[in-house]
């Protein structure tokens, strides 16, 4: 069985979930909900850098989400058809990682207004560039003439932006069409309807992460050091 170990939320595991979904690979979410559970996972020796997410698949222990998405891209034929396609996949996916980070940090911001302002500013920088890339490539996809993992990770990031700012794709029609196209993939559509898709991150998720990692909460939250263990 394919198992994905991570917090009980989307975070850095979500691109892996979307790539498993497009490959139509059944998987189990293995939520790590306590510091003891994380210590036990670390004690298995399956985490080469002591970090999550961990994907157990094909008898392998995959770490580093960007390596994991690329493994799943090669496995399912989502890396284009040429070196040039692969290069564009990597360049777009690299930009998406920078773009997606703002969405990942949104729930950790002191107010919704601050989160939305930072997302809008980030979209203003990257949105028109993604749109231009789609226009240049001309196939409706970011690289190649068919869907690749770059499109999948981009749509995943956009799904998070859209939850905060529903109008954000109003002036980027190619990006909107790409988003709709990725969401129409059978495996992805099924995944997004399933119970395996966690809700967007809120305070519960922020608290969960800090408690499992025994780290400080964002300073605006009450008693921000409540999980920090004093040696
Ligand atoms: N570049 C890594 C980042 C992994 C990472 O920072 N994981 C965090 C949880 S989101 C973690 O395990 N932190 C504990 C640690 O670094 O010891 C990836 O994308 O997989």
Short mmCIF file of C-alpha atoms and ligand atoms in Angstrom, two decimals:
data_model
loop_
_atom_site.label_atom_id
_atom_site.label_comp_id
_atom_site.label_asym_id
_atom_site.label_seq_id
_atom_site.Cartn_x
_atom_site.Cartn_y
_atom_site.Cartn_z
CA UNK A 1 0.00 0.00 0.00
CA UNK A 2 1.17 3.51 -0.78
CA UNK A 3 1.32 5.60 2.40
CA UNK A 4 1.83 9.32 2.86
CA UNK A 5 3.05 10.45 6.28
CA UNK A 6 2.44 14.10 7.16
CA UNK A 7 0.51 16.41 9.47
CA UNK A 8 -3.28 16.21 9.29
CA UNK A 9 -3.46 18.80 6.53
CA UNK A 10 -2.30 19.80 3.08
CA UNK A 11 0.99 21.70 3.54
CA UNK A 12 4.04 20.35 1.76
CA UNK A 13 2.33 17.01 1.12
CA UNK A 14 -0.42 18.38 -1.11
CA UNK A 15 1.50 18.39 -4.42
CA UNK A 16 2.30 14.73 -3.78
CA UNK A 17 -1.40 14.00 -3.22
CA UNK A 18 -2.31 15.68 -6.52
CA UNK A 19 0.40 13.73 -8.35
CA UNK A 20 -0.79 10.45 -6.81
CA UNK A 21 -4.30 11.44 -7.84
CA UNK A 22 -3.48 12.15 -11.48
CA UNK A 23 -1.61 8.84 -11.62
CA UNK A 24 -4.68 7.20 -10.07
CA UNK A 25 -2.54 5.58 -7.42
CA UNK A 26 -4.55 4.65 -4.33
CA UNK A 27 -2.90 5.89 -1.16
CA UNK A 28 -3.48 6.23 2.53
CA UNK A 29 -2.96 9.46 4.49
CA UNK A 30 -0.96 8.61 7.61
CA UNK A 31 -1.49 11.69 9.83
CA UNK A 32 1.27 12.40 12.34
CA UNK A 33 -0.56 14.09 15.21
CA UNK A 34 1.79 14.06 18.20
CA UNK A 35 5.49 14.64 18.90
CA UNK A 36 5.68 10.98 19.98
CA UNK A 37 4.30 9.82 16.63
CA UNK A 38 6.89 11.96 14.83
CA UNK A 39 9.66 10.57 17.04
CA UNK A 40 8.47 7.03 16.26
CA UNK A 41 8.48 7.78 12.53
CA UNK A 42 11.98 9.21 12.78
CA UNK A 43 13.10 6.11 14.70
CA UNK A 44 12.15 3.91 11.74
CA UNK A 45 15.05 5.44 9.81
CA UNK A 46 12.78 6.08 6.84
CA UNK A 47 13.28 9.86 6.87
CA UNK A 48 16.70 10.62 5.36
CA UNK A 49 16.60 14.23 6.57
CA UNK A 50 14.28 13.68 9.55
CA UNK A 51 11.60 15.66 7.74
CA UNK A 52 8.10 14.98 6.42
CA UNK A 53 6.39 14.40 4.09
CA UNK A 54 7.39 10.77 3.59
CA UNK A 55 5.87 8.77 0.75
CA UNK A 56 6.15 5.00 0.96
CA UNK A 57 5.68 3.69 -2.56
CA UNK A 58 7.11 0.91 -4.73
CA UNK A 59 9.17 -0.33 -1.78
CA UNK A 60 10.88 3.07 -1.56
CA UNK A 61 10.86 5.82 1.06
CA UNK A 62 10.56 9.13 -0.77
CA UNK A 63 11.53 12.36 0.94
CA UNK A 64 11.65 15.98 -0.29
CA UNK A 65 8.34 16.92 -1.90
CA UNK A 66 9.89 18.25 -5.11
CA UNK A 67 11.80 14.99 -5.66
CA UNK A 68 8.64 13.03 -4.87
CA UNK A 69 6.50 14.92 -7.39
CA UNK A 70 9.17 14.37 -10.05
CA UNK A 71 9.34 10.64 -9.26
CA UNK A 72 5.57 10.46 -9.74
CA UNK A 73 5.87 12.55 -12.92
CA UNK A 74 8.38 10.13 -14.45
CA UNK A 75 6.36 7.13 -13.25
CA UNK A 76 3.20 8.35 -14.99
CA UNK A 77 4.68 10.07 -18.06
CA UNK A 78 4.03 13.61 -16.84
CA UNK A 79 7.45 15.08 -17.62
CA UNK A 80 6.90 15.94 -21.31
CA UNK A 81 8.50 14.26 -24.31
CA UNK A 82 11.89 15.92 -24.69
CA UNK A 83 14.74 17.48 -22.75
CA UNK A 84 13.32 20.86 -23.67
CA UNK A 85 9.92 19.92 -22.24
CA UNK A 86 11.57 18.60 -19.06
CA UNK A 87 13.54 21.83 -18.70
CA UNK A 88 10.35 23.88 -18.98
CA UNK A 89 8.61 21.59 -16.50
CA UNK A 90 11.41 22.17 -14.01
CA UNK A 91 11.51 25.93 -14.58
CA UNK A 92 7.76 26.33 -14.20
CA UNK A 93 7.67 24.00 -11.18
CA UNK A 94 10.49 26.02 -9.59
CA UNK A 95 8.52 29.24 -10.03
CA UNK A 96 5.41 27.50 -8.71
CA UNK A 97 7.29 26.50 -5.56
CA UNK A 98 8.11 30.18 -4.93
CA UNK A 99 4.54 31.19 -5.75
CA UNK A 100 2.98 28.43 -3.61
CA UNK A 101 5.01 29.31 -0.53
CA UNK A 102 2.89 32.44 0.04
CA UNK A 103 -0.27 30.30 0.04
CA UNK A 104 1.32 27.85 2.44
CA UNK A 105 2.15 30.70 4.84
CA UNK A 106 -1.29 32.36 4.57
CA UNK A 107 -2.84 30.56 7.55
CA UNK A 108 0.13 31.64 9.69
CA UNK A 109 -0.51 35.37 9.08
CA UNK A 110 -1.98 37.52 11.88
CA UNK A 111 -5.14 38.49 9.96
CA UNK A 112 -7.09 37.40 6.91
CA UNK A 113 -6.53 40.87 5.38
CA UNK A 114 -2.76 40.51 5.63
CA UNK A 115 -2.90 37.02 4.14
CA UNK A 116 -5.04 38.17 1.22
CA UNK A 117 -2.85 41.22 0.56
CA UNK A 118 0.28 39.06 0.44
CA UNK A 119 -1.40 36.57 -1.91
CA UNK A 120 -2.60 39.33 -4.23
CA UNK A 121 0.88 40.87 -4.35
CA UNK A 122 2.44 37.49 -5.10
CA UNK A 123 -0.12 36.78 -7.81
CA UNK A 124 0.56 40.16 -9.41
CA UNK A 125 4.19 39.14 -9.78
CA UNK A 126 3.75 35.55 -10.97
CA UNK A 127 0.25 35.38 -12.53
CA UNK A 128 1.10 37.39 -15.68
CA UNK A 129 4.33 35.38 -16.12
CA UNK A 130 2.46 32.08 -16.01
CA UNK A 131 -0.08 33.53 -18.44
CA UNK A 132 2.71 34.61 -20.81
CA UNK A 133 4.32 31.16 -20.64
CA UNK A 134 1.01 29.54 -21.55
CA UNK A 135 0.60 31.94 -24.50
CA UNK A 136 4.15 31.26 -25.73
CA UNK A 137 3.84 27.50 -25.43
CA UNK A 138 0.53 27.60 -27.26
CA UNK A 139 -0.74 24.12 -26.31
CA UNK A 140 -2.79 25.17 -23.30
CA UNK A 141 -0.14 23.63 -21.03
CA UNK A 142 3.01 25.07 -19.46
CA UNK A 143 5.38 22.68 -21.21
CA UNK A 144 4.96 20.10 -23.95
CA UNK A 145 1.75 19.53 -25.88
CA UNK A 146 0.12 17.58 -23.10
CA UNK A 147 -0.36 17.81 -19.37
CA UNK A 148 2.75 17.60 -17.18
CA UNK A 149 3.51 17.74 -13.48
CA UNK A 150 4.25 21.46 -13.86
CA UNK A 151 0.58 22.02 -14.73
CA UNK A 152 -0.51 19.89 -11.79
CA UNK A 153 1.58 21.71 -9.18
CA UNK A 154 0.54 25.06 -10.66
CA UNK A 155 -3.16 24.12 -10.41
CA UNK A 156 -2.63 22.93 -6.86
CA UNK A 157 -1.14 26.29 -5.89
CA UNK A 158 -3.93 28.15 -7.69
CA UNK A 159 -6.54 26.12 -5.82
CA UNK A 160 -5.15 27.54 -2.57
CA UNK A 161 -5.02 31.11 -3.92
CA UNK A 162 -8.62 30.81 -5.09
CA UNK A 163 -9.81 29.81 -1.65
CA UNK A 164 -8.52 33.11 -0.28
CA UNK A 165 -9.19 35.32 -3.33
CA UNK A 166 -11.94 33.85 -5.49
CA UNK A 167 -11.56 36.44 -8.27
CA UNK A 168 -7.83 36.05 -8.75
CA UNK A 169 -7.97 34.42 -12.21
CA UNK A 170 -10.24 37.14 -13.65
CA UNK A 171 -7.59 38.68 -15.90
CA UNK A 172 -5.60 35.56 -16.80
CA UNK A 173 -7.88 33.50 -19.09
CA UNK A 174 -5.21 30.98 -20.14
CA UNK A 175 -4.35 30.28 -16.53
CA UNK A 176 -8.04 29.86 -15.73
CA UNK A 177 -8.44 27.42 -18.64
CA UNK A 178 -5.39 25.46 -17.46
CA UNK A 179 -6.78 25.34 -13.93
CA UNK A 180 -10.12 23.99 -15.17
CA UNK A 181 -8.34 21.49 -17.43
CA UNK A 182 -6.24 20.06 -14.59
CA UNK A 183 -9.26 19.83 -12.32
CA UNK A 184 -11.10 17.89 -15.01
CA UNK A 185 -8.52 15.08 -14.89
CA UNK A 186 -10.40 12.01 -13.66
CA UNK A 187 -8.05 11.16 -10.79
CA UNK A 188 -7.79 14.74 -9.59
CA UNK A 189 -11.54 15.37 -9.76
CA UNK A 190 -12.10 12.19 -7.75
CA UNK A 191 -9.44 13.11 -5.19
CA UNK A 192 -10.83 16.62 -4.66
CA UNK A 193 -14.26 15.14 -3.91
CA UNK A 194 -12.84 12.55 -1.54
CA UNK A 195 -12.36 12.60 2.22
CA UNK A 196 -8.61 12.40 1.60
CA UNK A 197 -8.62 16.07 0.58
CA UNK A 198 -8.08 18.02 3.78
CA UNK A 199 -9.81 21.40 4.22
CA UNK A 200 -7.87 24.64 3.77
CA UNK A 201 -5.56 25.34 6.67
CA UNK A 202 -6.92 27.35 9.58
CA UNK A 203 -5.83 27.94 13.18
CA UNK A 204 -6.30 24.23 13.99
CA UNK A 205 -3.69 23.28 11.44
CA UNK A 206 -1.25 25.97 12.63
CA UNK A 207 -1.63 24.69 16.19
CA UNK A 208 -1.27 21.07 15.08
CA UNK A 209 2.02 21.77 13.28
CA UNK A 210 3.50 23.70 16.22
CA UNK A 211 2.44 21.02 18.67
CA UNK A 212 3.89 18.12 16.65
CA UNK A 213 7.16 19.95 15.97
CA UNK A 214 7.20 21.44 19.50
CA UNK A 215 7.78 24.85 17.99
CA UNK A 216 6.51 28.35 18.74
CA UNK A 217 3.20 29.45 17.32
CA UNK A 218 3.04 32.67 15.29
CA UNK A 219 3.46 35.55 17.77
CA UNK A 220 -0.11 36.87 17.32
CA UNK A 221 -1.58 33.65 18.76
CA UNK A 222 -2.28 33.29 22.48
CA UNK A 223 0.55 31.81 24.54
CA UNK A 224 2.77 31.32 21.48
CA UNK A 225 5.39 29.28 23.31
CA UNK A 226 2.99 26.78 24.77
CA UNK A 227 4.49 23.84 22.83
CA UNK A 228 8.14 24.80 23.06
CA UNK A 229 9.89 22.27 25.26
CA UNK A 230 12.36 23.82 27.67
CA UNK A 231 15.51 21.68 27.99
N1 LIG B 1 12.06 20.79 1.29
C1 LIG B 1 11.33 19.87 2.12
C2 LIG B 1 10.85 20.57 3.36
C3 LIG B 1 10.39 19.58 4.39
C4 LIG B 1 10.01 20.24 5.70
O1 LIG B 1 10.41 21.39 6.00
N2 LIG B 1 9.23 19.52 6.46
C5 LIG B 1 8.82 20.00 7.76
C6 LIG B 1 7.34 19.85 7.93
S1 LIG B 1 6.46 20.82 6.71
C7 LIG B 1 9.53 19.16 8.79
O2 LIG B 1 9.52 17.94 8.73
N3 LIG B 1 10.15 19.84 9.77
C8 LIG B 1 10.87 19.19 10.82
C9 LIG B 1 12.34 19.32 10.65
O3 LIG B 1 12.81 20.03 9.76
O4 LIG B 1 13.05 18.70 11.44
C10 LIG B 1 10.17 19.28 1.32
O5 LIG B 1 9.62 19.98 0.48
O6 LIG B 1 9.82 18.10 1.53
#
